C-alpha cells in the first residue's frame, strides 16, 4: 500500500516516513502544499497524511482542491491545530480523520491502516480469500492453516491483491500502489514478483489462487485461466 505524507518539518517527515516503510507501506513525501497537491493528483495513493500549516499552500487548501476534483483518497489530517473549530473545519473540508500533534506513532499507524481498510471496504485487519488468511497487523500469511514465509514485497503484493479479491488488477495498478515515485518498475518486475508469490501460495495439492488475465493483469480468488 502506498501513502503520501505532506509535512514541512523535516525531522518529523523523515521519522514518520521511516516508520511507515518499516510497517510495510510505500511512502512518498512532500514538504509544501503545492508539491503535495501535485503528488496527490498524479499518484495512486491509498491514503494521504496531511499537515495543515504548510508553505506555499495550506493543508486545508490542498484538501479542498482534492475534494473539488472528487478525489476519493482518504486523508488523515496530522496537525498541532487542536481546537474544536480547527477539527470541525478540517473534517468539513473533506478530511476522513484528524490526529493532533504530538501523537504516538502506533496510533497514527492504526489510523492509517483503518483508512486503507475503509477504502477497500475491508471490515477486519485479517483478510480471507478462499483458504488464504492474511493478517495485515502482523504481516503474516497462512494457507490451509500453514504459515507461508513471504518477503516484504511479496506480502505487500498479496495484501493489495487480497484487498481487491476476485477483481482483475492491472500490472500498472500493482506498480503504482507498491512502489514509490522515485522507483520505475516495469511490468516484468511485477510479473516476477507475481511468479514468486504464486510458487509460495500454490504448492502441490492446493487450489490455484492467482489467475492471469492475459493483456489485463491478475486476479486473486476464484477463477479460471
PDB file of C-alpha atoms in Angstrom:
ATOM      1  CA  UNK A   1       0.000   0.000   0.000  1.00  0.00           C
ATOM      2  CA  UNK A   2       1.201   3.497  -0.839  1.00  0.00           C
ATOM      3  CA  UNK A   3       0.935   6.600   1.355  1.00  0.00           C
ATOM      4  CA  UNK A   4       1.644  10.286   0.723  1.00  0.00           C
ATOM      5  CA  UNK A   5       2.925  12.290   3.727  1.00  0.00           C
ATOM      6  CA  UNK A   6       2.845  16.085   3.350  1.00  0.00           C
ATOM      7  CA  UNK A   7       4.789  17.720   6.194  1.00  0.00           C
ATOM      8  CA  UNK A   8       7.259  20.641   6.227  1.00  0.00           C
ATOM      9  CA  UNK A   9       9.091  19.648   9.428  1.00  0.00           C
ATOM     10  CA  UNK A  10      11.992  17.587   8.078  1.00  0.00           C
ATOM     11  CA  UNK A  11      12.753  15.509  11.184  1.00  0.00           C
ATOM     12  CA  UNK A  12       9.122  14.558  11.701  1.00  0.00           C
ATOM     13  CA  UNK A  13       8.626  13.868   7.997  1.00  0.00           C
ATOM     14  CA  UNK A  14      11.636  11.576   7.822  1.00  0.00           C
ATOM     15  CA  UNK A  15      10.909   9.719  11.059  1.00  0.00           C
ATOM     16  CA  UNK A  16       7.251   9.052  10.217  1.00  0.00           C
ATOM     17  CA  UNK A  17       8.135   8.007   6.671  1.00  0.00           C
ATOM     18  CA  UNK A  18      10.733   5.579   8.042  1.00  0.00           C
ATOM     19  CA  UNK A  19       8.212   4.110  10.471  1.00  0.00           C
ATOM     20  CA  UNK A  20       5.599   3.678   7.745  1.00  0.00           C
ATOM     21  CA  UNK A  21       8.107   1.954   5.475  1.00  0.00           C
ATOM     22  CA  UNK A  22       9.091  -0.396   8.284  1.00  0.00           C
ATOM     23  CA  UNK A  23       5.381  -1.178   8.669  1.00  0.00           C
ATOM     24  CA  UNK A  24       5.237  -2.199   5.009  1.00  0.00           C
ATOM     25  CA  UNK A  25       3.997   0.939   3.260  1.00  0.00           C
ATOM     26  CA  UNK A  26       5.498   2.579   0.196  1.00  0.00           C
ATOM     27  CA  UNK A  27       5.829   6.261   1.122  1.00  0.00           C
ATOM     28  CA  UNK A  28       6.135   9.438  -0.922  1.00  0.00           C
ATOM     29  CA  UNK A  29       6.749  12.737   0.872  1.00  0.00           C
ATOM     30  CA  UNK A  30       6.334  16.444   0.161  1.00  0.00           C
ATOM     31  CA  UNK A  31       7.450  19.448   2.211  1.00  0.00           C
ATOM     32  CA  UNK A  32       4.979  22.065   0.939  1.00  0.00           C
ATOM     33  CA  UNK A  33       1.351  22.221  -0.129  1.00  0.00           C
ATOM     34  CA  UNK A  34       1.905  22.790  -3.834  1.00  0.00           C
ATOM     35  CA  UNK A  35       4.223  19.789  -4.160  1.00  0.00           C
ATOM     36  CA  UNK A  36       1.854  17.742  -2.029  1.00  0.00           C
ATOM     37  CA  UNK A  37      -1.086  18.579  -4.294  1.00  0.00           C
ATOM     38  CA  UNK A  38       0.943  17.655  -7.373  1.00  0.00           C
ATOM     39  CA  UNK A  39       1.817  14.270  -5.865  1.00  0.00           C
ATOM     40  CA  UNK A  40      -1.749  13.652  -4.691  1.00  0.00           C
ATOM     41  CA  UNK A  41      -3.187  14.394  -8.126  1.00  0.00           C
ATOM     42  CA  UNK A  42      -0.596  12.484 -10.123  1.00  0.00           C
ATOM     43  CA  UNK A  43      -0.046   9.382  -7.970  1.00  0.00           C
ATOM     44  CA  UNK A  44      -2.116   6.379  -6.920  1.00  0.00           C
ATOM     45  CA  UNK A  45      -2.217   6.618  -3.119  1.00  0.00           C
ATOM     46  CA  UNK A  46      -4.148   4.511  -0.640  1.00  0.00           C
ATOM     47  CA  UNK A  47      -4.033   7.278   1.988  1.00  0.00           C
ATOM     48  CA  UNK A  48      -2.704  10.817   2.492  1.00  0.00           C
ATOM     49  CA  UNK A  49      -1.325  12.134   5.795  1.00  0.00           C
ATOM     50  CA  UNK A  50      -1.567  15.904   5.725  1.00  0.00           C
ATOM     51  CA  UNK A  51      -0.212  18.702   7.896  1.00  0.00           C
ATOM     52  CA  UNK A  52      -2.295  21.878   7.821  1.00  0.00           C
ATOM     53  CA  UNK A  53       0.336  24.564   8.335  1.00  0.00           C
ATOM     54  CA  UNK A  54       2.345  24.228   5.129  1.00  0.00           C
ATOM     55  CA  UNK A  55       4.312  26.691   2.976  1.00  0.00           C
ATOM     56  CA  UNK A  56       3.063  27.723  -0.499  1.00  0.00           C
ATOM     57  CA  UNK A  57      -0.384  26.191   0.028  1.00  0.00           C
ATOM     58  CA  UNK A  58      -2.077  25.330   3.309  1.00  0.00           C
ATOM     59  CA  UNK A  59      -3.223  21.829   4.071  1.00  0.00           C
ATOM     60  CA  UNK A  60      -6.857  22.952   4.028  1.00  0.00           C
ATOM     61  CA  UNK A  61      -6.413  24.462   0.562  1.00  0.00           C
ATOM     62  CA  UNK A  62      -4.795  21.248  -0.624  1.00  0.00           C
ATOM     63  CA  UNK A  63      -7.599  19.160   0.859  1.00  0.00           C
ATOM     64  CA  UNK A  64     -10.334  21.303  -0.676  1.00  0.00           C
ATOM     65  CA  UNK A  65      -8.608  21.188  -4.064  1.00  0.00           C
ATOM     66  CA  UNK A  66      -8.560  17.401  -3.920  1.00  0.00           C
ATOM     67  CA  UNK A  67     -12.203  17.126  -2.952  1.00  0.00           C
ATOM     68  CA  UNK A  68     -13.258  19.580  -5.676  1.00  0.00           C
ATOM     69  CA  UNK A  69     -11.760  17.098  -8.131  1.00  0.00           C
ATOM     70  CA  UNK A  70     -13.811  14.349  -6.432  1.00  0.00           C
ATOM     71  CA  UNK A  71     -10.672  12.533  -5.289  1.00  0.00           C
ATOM     72  CA  UNK A  72     -11.642   9.547  -3.134  1.00  0.00           C
ATOM     73  CA  UNK A  73      -8.263   9.008  -1.452  1.00  0.00           C
ATOM     74  CA  UNK A  74      -8.734   9.006   2.347  1.00  0.00           C
ATOM     75  CA  UNK A  75      -6.973  11.863   4.127  1.00  0.00           C
ATOM     76  CA  UNK A  76      -5.715  11.901   7.715  1.00  0.00           C
ATOM     77  CA  UNK A  77      -5.016  15.421   8.974  1.00  0.00           C
ATOM     78  CA  UNK A  78      -1.995  15.485  11.296  1.00  0.00           C
ATOM     79  CA  UNK A  79      -1.633  18.885  12.935  1.00  0.00           C
ATOM     80  CA  UNK A  80      -0.946  20.930  16.056  1.00  0.00           C
ATOM     81  CA  UNK A  81      -4.175  22.890  15.433  1.00  0.00           C
ATOM     82  CA  UNK A  82      -6.217  21.359  18.214  1.00  0.00           C
ATOM     83  CA  UNK A  83      -9.306  23.473  18.883  1.00  0.00           C
ATOM     84  CA  UNK A  84     -12.795  22.141  18.225  1.00  0.00           C
ATOM     85  CA  UNK A  85     -13.212  24.713  15.464  1.00  0.00           C
ATOM     86  CA  UNK A  86      -9.986  23.500  13.830  1.00  0.00           C
ATOM     87  CA  UNK A  87     -11.191  19.907  13.851  1.00  0.00           C
ATOM     88  CA  UNK A  88     -14.605  20.821  12.502  1.00  0.00           C
ATOM     89  CA  UNK A  89     -13.021  22.898   9.728  1.00  0.00           C
ATOM     90  CA  UNK A  90     -10.714  20.051   8.746  1.00  0.00           C
ATOM     91  CA  UNK A  91     -13.432  17.411   8.723  1.00  0.00           C
ATOM     92  CA  UNK A  92     -15.867  19.693   6.888  1.00  0.00           C
ATOM     93  CA  UNK A  93     -13.177  20.344   4.269  1.00  0.00           C
ATOM     94  CA  UNK A  94     -13.074  16.640   3.448  1.00  0.00           C
ATOM     95  CA  UNK A  95     -10.695  15.007   5.924  1.00  0.00           C
ATOM     96  CA  UNK A  96     -11.542  11.431   6.908  1.00  0.00           C
ATOM     97  CA  UNK A  97      -9.712  11.567  10.236  1.00  0.00           C
ATOM     98  CA  UNK A  98      -7.934  14.127  12.424  1.00  0.00           C
ATOM     99  CA  UNK A  99      -4.972  13.488  14.734  1.00  0.00           C
ATOM    100  CA  UNK A 100      -3.347  16.078  16.997  1.00  0.00           C
ATOM    101  CA  UNK A 101       0.399  16.588  17.425  1.00  0.00           C
ATOM    102  CA  UNK A 102       2.179  15.408  19.472  1.00  0.00           C
ATOM    103  CA  UNK A 103       0.991  11.870  18.799  1.00  0.00           C
ATOM    104  CA  UNK A 104       2.016   8.263  19.374  1.00  0.00           C
ATOM    105  CA  UNK A 105       3.222   6.587  16.197  1.00  0.00           C
ATOM    106  CA  UNK A 106       1.311   3.331  16.889  1.00  0.00           C
ATOM    107  CA  UNK A 107      -1.920   5.345  16.927  1.00  0.00           C
ATOM    108  CA  UNK A 108      -1.026   7.066  13.659  1.00  0.00           C
ATOM    109  CA  UNK A 109      -0.238   3.686  12.110  1.00  0.00           C
ATOM    110  CA  UNK A 110      -3.518   2.199  13.347  1.00  0.00           C
ATOM    111  CA  UNK A 111      -5.494   5.113  11.919  1.00  0.00           C
ATOM    112  CA  UNK A 112      -3.779   4.863   8.535  1.00  0.00           C
ATOM    113  CA  UNK A 113      -4.448   1.131   8.409  1.00  0.00           C
ATOM    114  CA  UNK A 114      -8.104   1.756   9.275  1.00  0.00           C
ATOM    115  CA  UNK A 115      -8.410   4.321   6.463  1.00  0.00           C
ATOM    116  CA  UNK A 116      -6.886   1.889   3.967  1.00  0.00           C
ATOM    117  CA  UNK A 117      -9.271  -0.871   5.066  1.00  0.00           C
ATOM    118  CA  UNK A 118     -12.206   1.505   4.706  1.00  0.00           C
ATOM    119  CA  UNK A 119     -11.041   2.480   1.221  1.00  0.00           C
ATOM    120  CA  UNK A 120     -11.214  -1.155   0.132  1.00  0.00           C
ATOM    121  CA  UNK A 121     -14.277  -1.973   2.237  1.00  0.00           C
ATOM    122  CA  UNK A 122     -12.316  -4.449   4.360  1.00  0.00           C
ATOM    123  CA  UNK A 123     -14.066  -4.819   7.703  1.00  0.00           C
ATOM    124  CA  UNK A 124     -11.265  -6.656   9.501  1.00  0.00           C
ATOM    125  CA  UNK A 125      -7.466  -6.424   9.603  1.00  0.00           C
ATOM    126  CA  UNK A 126      -7.480 -10.127   8.702  1.00  0.00           C
ATOM    127  CA  UNK A 127      -8.205 -10.695   5.023  1.00  0.00           C
ATOM    128  CA  UNK A 128      -9.519 -14.052   3.823  1.00  0.00           C
ATOM    129  CA  UNK A 129      -9.568 -15.272   0.242  1.00  0.00           C
ATOM    130  CA  UNK A 130     -10.696 -18.887  -0.036  1.00  0.00           C
ATOM    131  CA  UNK A 131      -8.359 -20.771   2.365  1.00  0.00           C
ATOM    132  CA  UNK A 132      -5.755 -17.981   2.378  1.00  0.00           C
ATOM    133  CA  UNK A 133      -5.593 -15.829   5.527  1.00  0.00           C
ATOM    134  CA  UNK A 134      -3.636 -12.564   5.581  1.00  0.00           C
ATOM    135  CA  UNK A 135      -3.029 -10.722   8.848  1.00  0.00           C
ATOM    136  CA  UNK A 136      -2.284  -7.095   7.963  1.00  0.00           C
ATOM    137  CA  UNK A 137      -1.223  -6.273  11.528  1.00  0.00           C
ATOM    138  CA  UNK A 138       1.413  -8.973  11.983  1.00  0.00           C
ATOM    139  CA  UNK A 139       2.120  -9.013   8.233  1.00  0.00           C
ATOM    140  CA  UNK A 140       1.844 -12.763   8.104  1.00  0.00           C
ATOM    141  CA  UNK A 141       0.017 -15.210   5.860  1.00  0.00           C
ATOM    142  CA  UNK A 142      -1.380 -18.699   6.269  1.00  0.00           C
ATOM    143  CA  UNK A 143      -2.972 -21.087   3.832  1.00  0.00           C
ATOM    144  CA  UNK A 144      -4.883 -24.106   4.994  1.00  0.00           C
ATOM    145  CA  UNK A 145      -3.632 -23.364   8.500  1.00  0.00           C
ATOM    146  CA  UNK A 146       0.028 -23.499   7.426  1.00  0.00           C
ATOM    147  CA  UNK A 147       2.266 -20.429   7.677  1.00  0.00           C
ATOM    148  CA  UNK A 148       3.735 -19.023   4.459  1.00  0.00           C
ATOM    149  CA  UNK A 149       7.037 -17.176   4.605  1.00  0.00           C
ATOM    150  CA  UNK A 150       6.818 -14.057   2.438  1.00  0.00           C
ATOM    151  CA  UNK A 151       9.277 -11.265   1.739  1.00  0.00           C
ATOM    152  CA  UNK A 152       8.158  -7.696   2.429  1.00  0.00           C
ATOM    153  CA  UNK A 153       7.468  -7.119  -1.271  1.00  0.00           C
ATOM    154  CA  UNK A 154       5.593 -10.406  -1.633  1.00  0.00           C
ATOM    155  CA  UNK A 155       3.429  -9.578   1.363  1.00  0.00           C
ATOM    156  CA  UNK A 156       2.666  -6.097   0.000  1.00  0.00           C
ATOM    157  CA  UNK A 157       1.621  -7.703  -3.274  1.00  0.00           C
ATOM    158  CA  UNK A 158      -0.662 -10.333  -1.763  1.00  0.00           C
ATOM    159  CA  UNK A 159      -2.178  -7.745   0.592  1.00  0.00           C
ATOM    160  CA  UNK A 160      -3.034  -5.465  -2.338  1.00  0.00           C
ATOM    161  CA  UNK A 161      -4.477  -8.328  -4.379  1.00  0.00           C
ATOM    162  CA  UNK A 162      -6.484  -9.524  -1.362  1.00  0.00           C
ATOM    163  CA  UNK A 163      -7.913  -6.039  -0.803  1.00  0.00           C
ATOM    164  CA  UNK A 164      -9.307  -6.387  -4.326  1.00  0.00           C
ATOM    165  CA  UNK A 165     -10.100 -10.088  -4.183  1.00  0.00           C
ATOM    166  CA  UNK A 166     -11.920 -11.569  -7.191  1.00  0.00           C
ATOM    167  CA  UNK A 167     -11.194  -8.440  -9.228  1.00  0.00           C
ATOM    168  CA  UNK A 168      -8.729  -8.121 -12.087  1.00  0.00           C
ATOM    169  CA  UNK A 169      -5.841  -5.873 -11.027  1.00  0.00           C
ATOM    170  CA  UNK A 170      -3.650  -4.481 -13.788  1.00  0.00           C
ATOM    171  CA  UNK A 171       0.123  -4.517 -13.717  1.00  0.00           C
ATOM    172  CA  UNK A 172       0.038  -0.710 -13.713  1.00  0.00           C
ATOM    173  CA  UNK A 173      -2.209  -0.655 -10.633  1.00  0.00           C
ATOM    174  CA  UNK A 174       0.129  -3.031  -8.831  1.00  0.00           C
ATOM    175  CA  UNK A 175       3.221  -0.993  -9.675  1.00  0.00           C
ATOM    176  CA  UNK A 176       1.585   2.317  -8.699  1.00  0.00           C
ATOM    177  CA  UNK A 177       0.399   1.046  -5.321  1.00  0.00           C
ATOM    178  CA  UNK A 178       3.509  -0.903  -4.296  1.00  0.00           C
ATOM    179  CA  UNK A 179       6.316   1.390  -5.394  1.00  0.00           C
ATOM    180  CA  UNK A 180       7.281   4.946  -4.516  1.00  0.00           C
ATOM    181  CA  UNK A 181       7.504   7.710  -7.115  1.00  0.00           C
ATOM    182  CA  UNK A 182      11.300   7.528  -7.353  1.00  0.00           C
ATOM    183  CA  UNK A 183      11.038   3.868  -8.403  1.00  0.00           C
ATOM    184  CA  UNK A 184      10.393   2.944 -12.014  1.00  0.00           C
ATOM    185  CA  UNK A 185       9.375  -0.718 -12.111  1.00  0.00           C
ATOM    186  CA  UNK A 186       8.385  -2.144 -15.463  1.00  0.00           C
ATOM    187  CA  UNK A 187       5.725  -4.782 -15.988  1.00  0.00           C
ATOM    188  CA  UNK A 188       8.354  -7.522 -15.989  1.00  0.00           C
ATOM    189  CA  UNK A 189       9.256  -6.696 -12.355  1.00  0.00           C
ATOM    190  CA  UNK A 190       5.605  -7.092 -11.386  1.00  0.00           C
ATOM    191  CA  UNK A 191       5.380 -10.374 -13.282  1.00  0.00           C
ATOM    192  CA  UNK A 192       8.485 -11.671 -11.492  1.00  0.00           C
ATOM    193  CA  UNK A 193       7.044 -10.925  -8.047  1.00  0.00           C
ATOM    194  CA  UNK A 194       3.708 -12.468  -9.007  1.00  0.00           C
ATOM    195  CA  UNK A 195       5.582 -15.605 -10.098  1.00  0.00           C
ATOM    196  CA  UNK A 196       7.453 -15.727  -6.767  1.00  0.00           C
ATOM    197  CA  UNK A 197       4.212 -15.286  -4.839  1.00  0.00           C
ATOM    198  CA  UNK A 198       2.406 -17.902  -6.916  1.00  0.00           C
ATOM    199  CA  UNK A 199       5.083 -20.510  -6.165  1.00  0.00           C
ATOM    200  CA  UNK A 200       4.651 -19.947  -2.418  1.00  0.00           C
ATOM    201  CA  UNK A 201       0.841 -19.891  -2.398  1.00  0.00           C
ATOM    202  CA  UNK A 202       0.148 -22.692  -4.866  1.00  0.00           C
ATOM    203  CA  UNK A 203       2.062 -25.697  -3.681  1.00  0.00           C
ATOM    204  CA  UNK A 204       1.125 -29.171  -4.981  1.00  0.00           C
ATOM    205  CA  UNK A 205      -2.331 -30.230  -3.862  1.00  0.00           C
ATOM    206  CA  UNK A 206      -3.582 -26.687  -3.312  1.00  0.00           C
ATOM    207  CA  UNK A 207      -6.138 -24.918  -5.485  1.00  0.00           C
ATOM    208  CA  UNK A 208      -4.830 -22.194  -7.773  1.00  0.00           C
ATOM    209  CA  UNK A 209      -5.498 -18.752  -6.302  1.00  0.00           C
ATOM    210  CA  UNK A 210      -3.655 -16.327  -8.599  1.00  0.00           C
ATOM    211  CA  UNK A 211      -5.131 -16.210 -12.085  1.00  0.00           C
ATOM    212  CA  UNK A 212      -3.631 -14.444 -15.095  1.00  0.00           C
ATOM    213  CA  UNK A 213      -5.881 -12.384 -17.324  1.00  0.00           C
ATOM    214  CA  UNK A 214      -3.708 -12.019 -20.382  1.00  0.00           C
ATOM    215  CA  UNK A 215      -3.440  -8.455 -21.592  1.00  0.00           C
ATOM    216  CA  UNK A 216      -5.115  -7.213 -18.416  1.00  0.00           C
ATOM    217  CA  UNK A 217      -3.493  -8.350 -15.171  1.00  0.00           C
ATOM    218  CA  UNK A 218      -4.065 -10.703 -12.265  1.00  0.00           C
ATOM    219  CA  UNK A 219      -6.918 -11.882 -10.063  1.00  0.00           C
ATOM    220  CA  UNK A 220      -6.656 -13.382  -6.577  1.00  0.00           C
ATOM    221  CA  UNK A 221      -9.548 -15.695  -5.744  1.00  0.00           C
ATOM    222  CA  UNK A 222     -11.839 -17.968  -7.696  1.00  0.00           C
ATOM    223  CA  UNK A 223     -11.372 -18.014 -11.426  1.00  0.00           C
ATOM    224  CA  UNK A 224     -10.214 -19.902 -14.446  1.00  0.00           C
ATOM    225  CA  UNK A 225      -7.218 -19.174 -16.667  1.00  0.00           C
TER     226      UNK A 225
END
